[in-house]
mmCIF file of C-alpha atoms in Angstrom:
data_model
loop_
_atom_site.group_PDB
_atom_site.id
_atom_site.type_symbol
_atom_site.label_atom_id
_atom_site.label_comp_id
_atom_site.label_asym_id
_atom_site.label_seq_id
_atom_site.Cartn_x
_atom_site.Cartn_y
_atom_site.Cartn_z
ATOM 1 C CA MET A 1 192.976 -26.763 128.204
ATOM 2 C CA GLY A 2 189.589 -27.284 129.866
ATOM 3 C CA LEU A 3 186.580 -25.026 129.744
ATOM 4 C CA LEU A 4 187.432 -23.114 132.915
ATOM 5 C CA ASP A 5 191.041 -22.692 131.847
ATOM 6 C CA ASP A 6 189.872 -21.007 128.660
ATOM 7 C CA LEU A 7 187.423 -18.869 130.612
ATOM 8 C CA ARG A 8 190.220 -17.640 132.857
ATOM 9 C CA ALA A 9 192.424 -16.918 129.869
ATOM 10 C CA SER A 10 189.686 -14.902 128.175
ATOM 11 C CA ARG A 11 189.079 -13.026 131.413
ATOM 12 C CA ARG A 12 192.745 -12.049 131.541
ATOM 13 C CA ALA A 13 192.645 -11.064 127.870
ATOM 14 C CA ALA A 14 189.669 -8.798 128.567
ATOM 15 C CA GLY A 15 191.861 -6.661 130.816
ATOM 16 C CA GLY A 16 192.818 -6.425 134.469
ATOM 17 C CA ARG A 17 191.680 -4.107 137.202
ATOM 18 C CA TRP A 18 192.776 -0.489 137.460
ATOM 19 C CA LYS A 19 195.979 -0.090 139.358
ATOM 20 C CA THR A 20 195.615 2.101 142.404
ATOM 21 C CA PRO A 21 196.609 5.611 141.290
ATOM 22 C CA ASN A 22 199.189 7.515 143.266
ATOM 23 C CA PRO A 23 197.405 9.527 145.972
ATOM 24 C CA GLY A 24 197.808 13.286 146.035
ATOM 25 C CA THR A 25 199.193 15.258 148.930
ATOM 26 C CA ASP A 26 195.770 14.984 150.587
ATOM 27 C CA TYR A 27 195.931 11.166 150.295
ATOM 28 C CA MET A 28 192.803 11.171 148.131
ATOM 29 C CA VAL A 29 192.476 9.190 144.890
ATOM 30 C CA PRO A 30 189.964 9.556 142.027
ATOM 31 C CA ALA A 31 187.208 6.941 142.024
ATOM 32 C CA LEU A 32 183.955 5.987 140.374
ATOM 33 C CA LEU A 33 181.245 5.347 142.985
ATOM 34 C CA PHE A 34 178.267 3.256 141.874
ATOM 35 C CA ILE A 35 175.245 2.216 143.965
ATOM 36 C CA PRO A 36 172.375 0.020 142.715
ATOM 37 C CA ASP A 37 169.586 0.167 145.310
ATOM 38 C CA ILE A 38 166.559 -2.173 145.439
ATOM 39 C CA SER A 39 163.414 -0.044 145.572
ATOM 40 C CA GLY A 40 160.495 -1.538 147.518
ATOM 41 C CA PHE A 41 162.804 -3.735 149.614
ATOM 42 C CA THR A 42 161.388 -2.927 153.077
ATOM 43 C CA ARG A 43 157.751 -3.116 151.969
ATOM 44 C CA PHE A 44 158.364 -6.448 150.265
ATOM 45 C CA ILE A 45 160.054 -8.024 153.303
ATOM 46 C CA GLU A 46 157.265 -6.856 155.649
ATOM 47 C CA ALA A 47 154.314 -7.618 153.374
ATOM 48 C CA SER A 48 155.409 -10.815 151.625
ATOM 49 C CA GLY A 49 154.754 -13.181 154.524
ATOM 50 C CA SER A 50 157.128 -15.638 152.879
ATOM 51 C CA ARG A 51 160.017 -17.211 154.745
ATOM 52 C CA LEU A 52 161.879 -17.259 151.429
ATOM 53 C CA ALA A 53 161.780 -13.462 150.985
ATOM 54 C CA PRO A 54 165.182 -12.795 152.642
ATOM 55 C CA TYR A 55 166.752 -15.527 150.489
ATOM 56 C CA LEU A 56 165.323 -13.925 147.344
ATOM 57 C CA ILE A 57 166.859 -10.580 148.341
ATOM 58 C CA ALA A 58 170.193 -12.337 148.817
ATOM 59 C CA ASP A 59 169.830 -13.839 145.323
ATOM 60 C CA LEU A 60 169.044 -10.402 143.873
ATOM 61 C CA LEU A 61 172.110 -8.865 145.515
ATOM 62 C CA GLU A 62 174.167 -11.648 143.975
ATOM 63 C CA ILE A 63 172.593 -10.846 140.589
ATOM 64 C CA LEU A 64 173.725 -7.223 140.988
ATOM 65 C CA ILE A 65 177.269 -8.271 141.827
ATOM 66 C CA GLU A 66 177.501 -10.652 138.856
ATOM 67 C CA ALA A 67 176.172 -7.994 136.454
ATOM 68 C CA ASN A 68 179.373 -6.008 136.986
ATOM 69 C CA LEU A 69 180.695 -5.180 133.504
ATOM 70 C CA LEU A 70 183.172 -2.488 134.559
ATOM 71 C CA ASP A 71 185.382 -4.606 136.808
ATOM 72 C CA MET A 72 184.341 -2.614 139.874
ATOM 73 C CA GLN A 73 185.103 -3.659 143.436
ATOM 74 C CA VAL A 74 182.469 -4.172 146.143
ATOM 75 C CA SER A 75 183.046 -1.894 149.113
ATOM 76 C CA GLU A 76 179.877 -2.482 151.156
ATOM 77 C CA ILE A 77 176.589 -4.380 151.054
ATOM 78 C CA GLN A 78 174.017 -2.404 153.010
ATOM 79 C CA GLY A 79 170.795 -4.392 153.241
ATOM 80 C CA ASP A 80 169.186 -3.457 149.934
ATOM 81 C CA ALA A 81 172.079 -1.663 148.229
ATOM 82 C CA ILE A 82 175.657 -2.338 147.135
ATOM 83 C CA LEU A 83 178.441 0.230 146.996
ATOM 84 C CA PHE A 84 180.787 -0.476 144.095
ATOM 85 C CA TYR A 85 183.921 1.530 143.348
ATOM 86 C CA ARG A 86 186.632 1.664 140.721
ATOM 87 C CA LEU A 87 189.821 3.670 141.170
ATOM 88 C CA GLY A 88 191.343 5.644 138.336
ATOM 89 C CA PRO A 89 189.919 7.480 135.308
ATOM 90 C CA PRO A 90 186.134 7.460 134.871
ATOM 91 C CA PRO A 91 184.572 5.003 132.438
ATOM 92 C CA SER A 92 183.010 6.452 129.304
ATOM 93 C CA ILE A 93 179.365 7.428 129.424
ATOM 94 C CA ALA A 94 178.617 4.724 126.816
ATOM 95 C CA ASP A 95 180.148 2.055 129.085
ATOM 96 C CA MET A 96 178.406 3.533 132.107
ATOM 97 C CA VAL A 97 175.001 3.441 130.430
ATOM 98 C CA MET A 98 175.669 -0.119 129.240
ATOM 99 C CA GLN A 99 176.426 -1.069 132.858
ATOM 100 C CA CYS A 100 173.168 0.480 134.094
ATOM 101 C CA ARG A 101 171.140 -1.244 131.394
ATOM 102 C CA ARG A 102 172.755 -4.628 132.048
ATOM 103 C CA ILE A 103 172.258 -4.554 135.800
ATOM 104 C CA PHE A 104 168.605 -3.489 135.438
ATOM 105 C CA LEU A 105 167.789 -6.149 132.835
ATOM 106 C CA ASP A 106 169.482 -8.978 134.749
ATOM 107 C CA PHE A 107 167.659 -7.926 137.925
ATOM 108 C CA GLN A 108 164.241 -7.723 136.265
ATOM 109 C CA ASN A 109 164.640 -10.918 134.234
ATOM 110 C CA TYR A 110 165.397 -12.892 137.388
ATOM 111 C CA LEU A 111 162.353 -11.416 139.137
ATOM 112 C CA ARG A 112 160.145 -12.395 136.201
ATOM 113 C CA LEU A 113 161.448 -15.941 136.381
ATOM 114 C CA VAL A 114 160.508 -16.221 140.077
ATOM 115 C CA GLU A 115 157.110 -14.549 139.509
ATOM 116 C CA ARG A 116 156.121 -17.333 137.117
ATOM 117 C CA ASP A 117 155.544 -19.698 140.035
ATOM 118 C CA THR A 118 151.841 -18.861 140.451
ATOM 119 C CA ASP A 119 151.377 -21.418 143.236
ATOM 120 C CA SER A 120 153.977 -19.986 145.620
ATOM 121 C CA ASP A 121 153.606 -17.301 148.276
ATOM 122 C CA LEU A 122 156.814 -15.740 147.034
ATOM 123 C CA GLY A 123 155.549 -15.428 143.457
ATOM 124 C CA ALA A 124 152.315 -13.851 144.689
ATOM 125 C CA ALA A 125 154.223 -11.433 146.911
ATOM 126 C CA LEU A 126 156.379 -10.317 143.978
ATOM 127 C CA ARG A 127 153.325 -9.612 141.858
ATOM 128 C CA ASN A 128 151.799 -7.522 144.658
ATOM 129 C CA ASN A 129 154.978 -5.648 145.617
ATOM 130 C CA ASP A 130 156.935 -4.120 142.770
ATOM 131 C CA LEU A 131 160.659 -4.574 143.348
ATOM 132 C CA THR A 132 162.851 -2.529 141.045
ATOM 133 C CA LEU A 133 166.159 -0.641 140.916
ATOM 134 C CA LYS A 134 167.458 2.865 141.188
ATOM 135 C CA ILE A 135 171.117 3.437 140.368
ATOM 136 C CA ILE A 136 173.417 6.239 141.522
ATOM 137 C CA VAL A 137 176.600 7.129 139.594
ATOM 138 C CA HIS A 138 179.125 9.617 141.003
ATOM 139 C CA TYR A 139 182.776 10.426 140.385
ATOM 140 C CA GLY A 140 185.033 12.060 142.927
ATOM 141 C CA ARG A 141 187.932 11.517 145.276
ATOM 142 C CA VAL A 142 188.170 9.156 148.230
ATOM 143 C CA SER A 143 190.702 8.065 150.785
ATOM 144 C CA ILE A 144 191.248 4.373 151.342
ATOM 145 C CA ALA A 145 191.896 2.575 154.617
ATOM 146 C CA GLN A 146 192.628 -1.128 154.918
ATOM 147 C CA ILE A 147 191.034 -2.520 158.093
ATOM 148 C CA ARG A 148 192.132 -6.142 158.349
ATOM 149 C CA GLU A 149 190.651 -7.820 155.231
ATOM 150 C CA HIS A 150 188.219 -4.963 154.587
ATOM 151 C CA THR A 151 188.765 -1.917 152.365
ATOM 152 C CA LYS A 152 187.089 1.186 153.791
ATOM 153 C CA LEU A 153 186.399 4.236 151.627
ATOM 154 C CA MET A 154 186.118 7.671 153.231
ATOM 155 C CA GLY A 155 185.680 11.286 152.189
ATOM 156 C CA ARG A 156 183.116 13.902 151.165
ATOM 157 C CA ASP A 157 182.300 12.215 147.851
ATOM 158 C CA LEU A 158 181.370 9.010 149.652
ATOM 159 C CA ILE A 159 178.854 11.035 151.661
ATOM 160 C CA VAL A 160 177.558 12.632 148.449
ATOM 161 C CA VAL A 161 176.874 9.321 146.689
ATOM 162 C CA HIS A 162 174.962 7.986 149.713
ATOM 163 C CA ARG A 163 172.943 11.193 150.076
ATOM 164 C CA LEU A 164 171.989 11.043 146.403
ATOM 165 C CA LEU A 165 169.942 7.944 147.193
ATOM 166 C CA LYS A 166 167.483 10.389 148.763
ATOM 167 C CA ASN A 167 166.616 12.845 146.019
ATOM 168 C CA ASP A 168 163.744 14.695 144.360
ATOM 169 C CA VAL A 169 163.324 12.315 141.408
ATOM 170 C CA THR A 170 159.772 11.050 140.866
ATOM 171 C CA GLY A 171 159.505 7.297 140.425
ATOM 172 C CA SER A 172 161.495 4.323 141.654
ATOM 173 C CA GLU A 173 163.431 2.974 138.646
ATOM 174 C CA TYR A 174 166.015 5.317 137.218
ATOM 175 C CA ALA A 175 169.726 5.923 136.815
ATOM 176 C CA LEU A 176 171.024 9.154 138.362
ATOM 177 C CA PHE A 177 174.335 10.643 137.232
ATOM 178 C CA SER A 178 175.966 13.378 139.271
ATOM 179 C CA GLU A 179 177.267 16.434 137.442
ATOM 180 C CA ASP A 180 180.704 15.598 138.853
ATOM 181 C CA TYR A 181 180.642 12.445 136.748
ATOM 182 C CA LEU A 182 178.986 13.981 133.675
ATOM 183 C CA GLN A 183 181.558 16.788 133.562
ATOM 184 C CA THR A 184 184.171 14.143 132.733
ATOM 185 C CA GLN A 185 182.281 13.361 129.489
ATOM 186 C CA THR A 186 181.661 15.377 126.318
ATOM 187 C CA PRO A 187 178.117 16.684 125.609
ATOM 188 C CA ALA A 188 178.102 14.820 122.275
ATOM 189 C CA ASP A 189 178.947 11.489 123.937
ATOM 190 C CA ILE A 190 176.262 12.055 126.574
ATOM 191 C CA ALA A 191 173.638 12.817 123.930
ATOM 192 C CA ARG A 192 174.530 9.686 121.913
ATOM 193 C CA SER A 193 174.200 7.474 124.986
ATOM 194 C CA PHE A 194 170.595 8.425 125.777
ATOM 195 C CA THR A 195 168.719 7.967 122.525
ATOM 196 C CA TRP A 196 166.557 5.271 124.214
ATOM 197 C CA THR A 197 165.229 7.537 126.988
ATOM 198 C CA ARG A 198 165.249 11.183 128.116
ATOM 199 C CA LEU A 199 168.043 12.552 130.297
ATOM 200 C CA LEU A 200 166.456 15.053 132.686
ATOM 201 C CA ARG A 201 168.009 17.659 134.964
ATOM 202 C CA GLY A 202 167.529 17.795 138.708
ATOM 203 C CA SER A 203 169.083 18.946 141.953
ATOM 204 C CA THR A 204 168.602 18.464 145.680
ATOM 205 C CA VAL A 205 169.769 20.533 148.642
ATOM 206 C CA TYR A 206 171.453 18.505 151.372
ATOM 207 C CA GLU A 207 172.374 19.636 154.853
ATOM 208 C CA HIS A 208 176.108 20.435 155.138
ATOM 209 C CA LEU A 209 176.613 19.665 151.422
ATOM 210 C CA GLY A 210 174.472 22.336 149.785
ATOM 211 C CA ARG A 211 172.834 21.894 146.384
ATOM 212 C CA ILE A 212 173.962 18.838 144.389
ATOM 213 C CA GLU A 213 173.249 18.927 140.648
ATOM 214 C CA TYR A 214 172.526 15.749 138.727
ATOM 215 C CA ARG A 215 170.782 14.341 135.673
ATOM 216 C CA TYR A 216 168.645 11.234 135.596
ATOM 217 C CA ALA A 217 167.047 8.814 133.129
ATOM 218 C CA HIS A 218 164.059 6.595 133.816
ATOM 219 C CA LEU A 219 164.797 2.920 133.178
ATOM 220 C CA THR A 220 161.193 1.972 132.451
ATOM 221 C CA PRO A 221 161.695 1.933 128.632
ATOM 222 C CA LEU A 222 164.061 -1.019 129.139
ATOM 223 C CA ARG A 223 161.139 -3.190 130.239
ATOM 224 C CA GLN A 224 160.375 -3.684 126.548
ATOM 225 C CA LEU A 225 163.629 -5.667 126.331
ATOM 226 C CA LEU A 226 162.762 -8.083 129.134
ATOM 227 C CA GLU A 227 162.390 -11.735 128.237
ATOM 228 C CA SER A 228 158.801 -12.878 127.979
ATOM 229 C CA ALA A 229 157.521 -14.227 131.283
ATOM 230 C CA ASP A 230 156.030 -17.140 129.349
ATOM 231 C CA ALA A 231 159.146 -17.885 127.335
ATOM 232 C CA GLY A 232 159.580 -21.581 126.735
ATOM 233 C CA PRO A 233 161.868 -23.668 124.553
ATOM 234 C CA SER A 234 162.533 -22.256 121.116
ATOM 235 C CA PRO A 235 162.881 -25.117 118.618
ATOM 236 C CA SER A 236 163.847 -22.667 115.876
ATOM 237 C CA GLY A 237 166.703 -21.331 117.988
ATOM 238 C CA GLN A 238 165.297 -17.808 117.910
ATOM 239 C CA GLN A 239 165.601 -17.203 121.665
ATOM 240 C CA SER A 240 168.044 -14.305 121.976
ATOM 241 C CA ASN A 241 171.253 -14.794 123.962
ATOM 242 C CA ALA A 242 170.742 -18.535 124.204
ATOM 243 C CA LEU A 243 172.476 -21.748 123.157
ATOM 244 C CA GLN A 244 170.385 -24.861 122.733
ATOM 245 C CA VAL A 245 170.927 -28.592 122.264
ATOM 246 C CA ARG A 246 168.378 -31.406 122.314
ATOM 247 C CA ARG A 247 168.253 -35.170 122.245
ATOM 248 C CA ALA A 248 165.668 -37.944 122.300
ATOM 249 C CA ILE A 249 166.183 -40.203 125.321
ATOM 250 C CA ARG A 250 164.667 -43.667 125.617
ATOM 251 C CA VAL A 251 163.318 -43.264 129.136
ATOM 252 C CA PRO A 252 160.032 -41.869 130.493
ATOM 253 C CA ALA A 253 159.977 -38.068 130.964
ATOM 254 C CA SER A 254 159.571 -38.419 134.735
ATOM 255 C CA TYR A 255 162.658 -40.617 134.883
ATOM 256 C CA ALA A 256 164.733 -38.084 132.926
ATOM 257 C CA LEU A 257 163.652 -35.338 135.348
ATOM 258 C CA ARG A 258 164.714 -37.434 138.344
ATOM 259 C CA VAL A 259 168.179 -37.929 136.865
ATOM 260 C CA ILE A 260 168.571 -34.264 135.886
ATOM 261 C CA SER A 261 167.470 -32.919 139.274
ATOM 262 C CA ASN A 262 169.572 -35.418 141.240
ATOM 263 C CA PHE A 263 172.639 -33.407 142.302
ATOM 264 C CA ARG A 264 174.556 -36.549 143.172
ATOM 265 C CA LEU A 265 174.435 -37.699 139.546
ATOM 266 C CA ARG A 266 175.485 -34.394 138.000
ATOM 267 C CA SER A 267 179.188 -35.270 137.816
ATOM 268 C CA ARG A 268 178.322 -38.456 135.899
ATOM 269 C CA TRP A 269 176.970 -36.619 132.863
ATOM 270 C CA LEU A 270 178.034 -32.946 132.934
ATOM 271 C CA GLN A 271 181.067 -32.689 130.656
ATOM 272 C CA GLY A 272 184.283 -32.193 132.655
ATOM 273 C CA ALA A 273 182.610 -32.430 136.085
ATOM 274 C CA THR A 274 184.560 -34.366 138.700
ATOM 275 C CA GLY A 275 182.462 -33.890 141.826
ATOM 276 C CA VAL A 276 179.446 -32.210 143.416
ATOM 277 C CA LEU A 277 179.140 -30.579 146.836
ATOM 278 C CA TYR A 278 175.736 -29.898 148.434
ATOM 279 C CA ASP A 279 173.802 -30.051 151.694
ATOM 280 C CA LEU A 280 172.257 -33.526 151.888
ATOM 281 C CA THR A 281 169.423 -32.244 154.119
ATOM 282 C CA LYS A 282 168.268 -29.788 151.417
ATOM 283 C CA ALA A 283 168.641 -31.936 148.310
ATOM 284 C CA GLY A 284 165.593 -31.935 146.057
ATOM 285 C CA ARG A 285 164.254 -28.559 147.211
ATOM 286 C CA LEU A 286 163.869 -25.525 144.997
ATOM 287 C CA GLY A 287 166.263 -22.822 146.112
ATOM 288 C CA THR A 288 168.958 -25.369 146.968
ATOM 289 C CA SER A 289 172.474 -24.452 145.867
ATOM 290 C CA TYR A 290 175.241 -26.858 144.984
ATOM 291 C CA LYS A 291 178.799 -26.627 143.690
ATOM 292 C CA VAL A 292 180.199 -28.555 140.754
ATOM 293 C CA ASN A 293 183.921 -29.188 140.430
ATOM 294 C CA LEU A 294 184.473 -28.577 136.730
ATOM 295 C CA ASN A 295 187.900 -29.301 135.279
ATOM 296 C CA ARG A 296 190.169 -27.417 137.724
ATOM 297 C CA GLY A 297 187.596 -24.892 138.972
ATOM 298 C CA GLN A 298 184.189 -24.703 140.582
ATOM 299 C CA ILE A 299 180.813 -23.320 139.476
ATOM 300 C CA ASP A 300 177.745 -22.729 141.650
ATOM 301 C CA PHE A 301 174.259 -23.851 140.592
ATOM 302 C CA GLN A 302 170.916 -23.134 142.247
ATOM 303 C CA ALA A 303 167.604 -24.839 141.450
ATOM 304 C CA VAL A 304 165.072 -22.019 141.055
ATOM 305 C CA GLN A 305 162.020 -23.270 139.120
ATOM 306 C CA LEU A 306 160.074 -26.410 138.238
ATOM 307 C CA PHE A 307 156.934 -26.334 136.071
ATOM 308 C CA GLU A 308 154.692 -28.853 134.376
ATOM 309 C CA ASP A 309 152.000 -27.690 131.948
ATOM 310 C CA GLU A 310 148.717 -29.324 130.896
ATOM 311 C CA GLU A 311 150.491 -31.297 128.167
ATOM 312 C CA GLU A 312 152.896 -32.782 130.736
ATOM 313 C CA ARG A 313 155.849 -30.796 129.417
ATOM 314 C CA THR A 314 158.303 -30.104 132.230
ATOM 315 C CA GLU A 315 160.568 -27.083 132.634
ATOM 316 C CA TYR A 316 163.339 -27.178 135.233
ATOM 317 C CA VAL A 317 165.559 -24.086 135.693
ATOM 318 C CA GLU A 318 168.891 -23.550 137.429
ATOM 319 C CA LYS A 319 170.760 -20.297 138.026
ATOM 320 C CA ILE A 320 174.534 -20.390 137.487
ATOM 321 C CA SER A 321 176.964 -18.290 139.531
ATOM 322 C CA LEU A 322 180.742 -17.766 139.502
ATOM 323 C CA PHE A 323 180.788 -18.287 135.731
ATOM 324 C CA ARG A 324 182.811 -15.183 134.920
ATOM 325 C CA VAL A 325 182.581 -15.196 131.141
ATOM 326 C CA PHE A 326 178.781 -15.725 131.319
ATOM 327 C CA PRO A 327 177.593 -13.751 134.389
ATOM 328 C CA ASN A 328 174.009 -14.262 135.582
ATOM 329 C CA SER A 329 173.342 -17.185 133.271
ATOM 330 C CA LEU A 330 170.519 -19.730 133.511
ATOM 331 C CA LEU A 331 170.289 -23.356 132.437
ATOM 332 C CA PHE A 332 166.811 -24.452 131.276
ATOM 333 C CA TYR A 333 165.836 -28.123 130.929
ATOM 334 C CA PHE A 334 162.730 -28.750 128.825
ATOM 335 C CA ILE A 335 161.411 -32.321 128.957
ATOM 336 C CA GLN A 336 158.713 -33.289 126.424
ATOM 337 C CA PRO A 337 157.124 -36.764 126.587
ATOM 338 C CA VAL A 338 157.154 -38.595 123.246
ATOM 339 C CA ASP A 339 155.434 -41.736 124.501
ATOM 340 C CA ALA A 340 155.331 -43.720 127.719
ATOM 341 C CA ARG A 341 158.923 -44.913 127.244
ATOM 342 C CA SER A 342 160.772 -41.963 125.699
ATOM 343 C CA CYS A 343 161.094 -38.174 125.832
ATOM 344 C CA LEU A 344 162.763 -35.237 124.110
ATOM 345 C CA VAL A 345 165.147 -33.279 126.366
ATOM 346 C CA THR A 346 166.307 -29.769 125.486
ATOM 347 C CA LEU A 347 169.148 -27.987 127.304
ATOM 348 C CA GLU A 348 169.028 -24.225 126.819
ATOM 349 C CA PHE A 349 171.785 -22.031 128.223
ATOM 350 C CA ARG A 350 170.636 -18.397 128.522
ATOM 351 C CA TYR A 351 173.065 -15.586 129.251
ATOM 352 C CA GLY A 352 172.840 -11.833 129.558
ATOM 353 C CA HIS A 353 176.223 -11.056 128.053
ATOM 354 C CA VAL A 354 179.645 -12.565 127.399
ATOM 355 C CA VAL A 355 182.751 -10.996 128.919
ATOM 356 C CA GLY A 356 185.569 -10.254 126.497
ATOM 357 C CA SER A 357 186.219 -8.977 122.983
ATOM 358 C CA ARG A 358 184.080 -10.036 120.013
ATOM 359 C CA VAL A 359 186.625 -12.655 119.030
ATOM 360 C CA VAL A 360 186.730 -14.036 122.576
ATOM 361 C CA GLN A 361 182.926 -14.029 122.784
ATOM 362 C CA PHE A 362 182.571 -15.966 119.524
ATOM 363 C CA GLY A 363 185.093 -18.565 120.667
ATOM 364 C CA GLN A 364 183.491 -19.000 124.083
ATOM 365 C CA LEU A 365 180.005 -19.400 122.613
ATOM 366 C CA ARG A 366 181.254 -22.136 120.277
ATOM 367 C CA ARG A 367 183.029 -23.866 123.142
ATOM 368 C CA MET A 368 179.930 -23.624 125.347
ATOM 369 C CA HIS A 369 177.786 -25.124 122.587
ATOM 370 C CA ARG A 370 180.176 -28.088 122.309
ATOM 371 C CA PHE A 371 180.130 -28.411 126.109
ATOM 372 C CA LEU A 372 176.317 -28.596 126.118
ATOM 373 C CA GLY A 373 176.312 -31.096 123.250
ATOM 374 C CA ALA A 374 178.728 -33.437 125.021
ATOM 375 C CA SER A 375 176.769 -33.096 128.269
ATOM 376 C CA ILE A 376 173.385 -33.988 126.777
ATOM 377 C CA ARG A 377 174.871 -37.029 125.019
ATOM 378 C CA GLN A 378 176.302 -38.237 128.324
ATOM 379 C CA LEU A 379 172.984 -37.479 130.053
ATOM 380 C CA ALA A 380 171.117 -39.621 127.523
ATOM 381 C CA ALA A 381 173.571 -42.496 127.927
ATOM 382 C CA LEU A 382 173.355 -42.333 131.738
ATOM 383 C CA CYS A 383 169.542 -42.224 131.779
ATOM 384 C CA GLU A 384 169.201 -45.189 129.431
ATOM 385 C CA ARG A 385 171.867 -47.228 131.232
ATOM 386 C CA MET A 386 170.326 -46.627 134.668
ATOM 387 C CA ASN A 387 166.810 -47.294 133.377
ATOM 388 C CA ARG A 388 167.835 -50.635 131.861
ATOM 389 C CA LYS A 389 169.271 -51.744 135.199
ATOM 390 C CA THR A 390 166.018 -50.760 136.910
ATOM 391 C CA VAL A 391 163.906 -52.666 134.350
ATOM 392 C CA ASP A 392 166.170 -55.744 134.514
ATOM 393 C CA LYS A 393 165.634 -55.949 138.253
#
């Protein structure tokens, strides 16, 4: 079996989606409703002055979708917010808090990566306009209508979860849990899940709905867990949630970078890759996305950063999408000149979490490490072979 075959198998082993419960006589079914909303969205779009701002928002919405730990479905994308739902019994408060933490950390870590580009208008705009997340969690009953290929949710609880976006909570980064959801959990479980922050009480009166009770927790304490904005390669392997391989390559550092960033060549060194699809008119630009046919599946890559420091060390970063066992992962390439004719290349795969049981996670991490090792060996061989042909000419 190839890498993607094993990833699919582990995904199936991790469990399938909830089956649609039988509707009651009122044709309503129980459902978790979950909305992450980007705070500061409108101000950022208007004030950034960058033509790339809308594309960044699209990337951030994709980050939110890939950070889905609870196997929720996407019902709607509404500009700066996504409505997720999951039919059936409510998830535990521990799983719900883990979901909120994961989505916030993935969102903020990606922002910090983009902010590092001090020479770009987009990086400057991010530093001047604080984008963050507020998250709404509600549990209730909805009716479901299938309109062509779209699933439409309806009912009072859908109105409630949208209204809760406008509340009396001070601040812009928090997770809000309706009492309708919290009543499905035990007080002891709730208390155990919020040892890292305070869970506060609140309520808001809404027209036609009356007073809605909720509790909320500020997410700001999680910022202490964000990856350092200046994080570079970690020769000791101490970077958390990362796999790393490295190899000396007998070509100049600039030549290695050209090979690595050349999408057309990716299938010639990435282990198991059989083809690459990309827009020829956009090749070589940061922000460009491309698809790699890997074994019998496909994974999306996007070039997001390129740095060179005063010591001529180069860092090239790609975001990886549609990699279900490693959602919201990043591939870092660190290129360190050794002399005029050789360099040290490090591949570092960073991931937020691994989908599946502990046994599945351990197996997938080992397989990914072997995948990276085979890829960097083939990269070295390709670079040296191509460079010799260039020199011989």
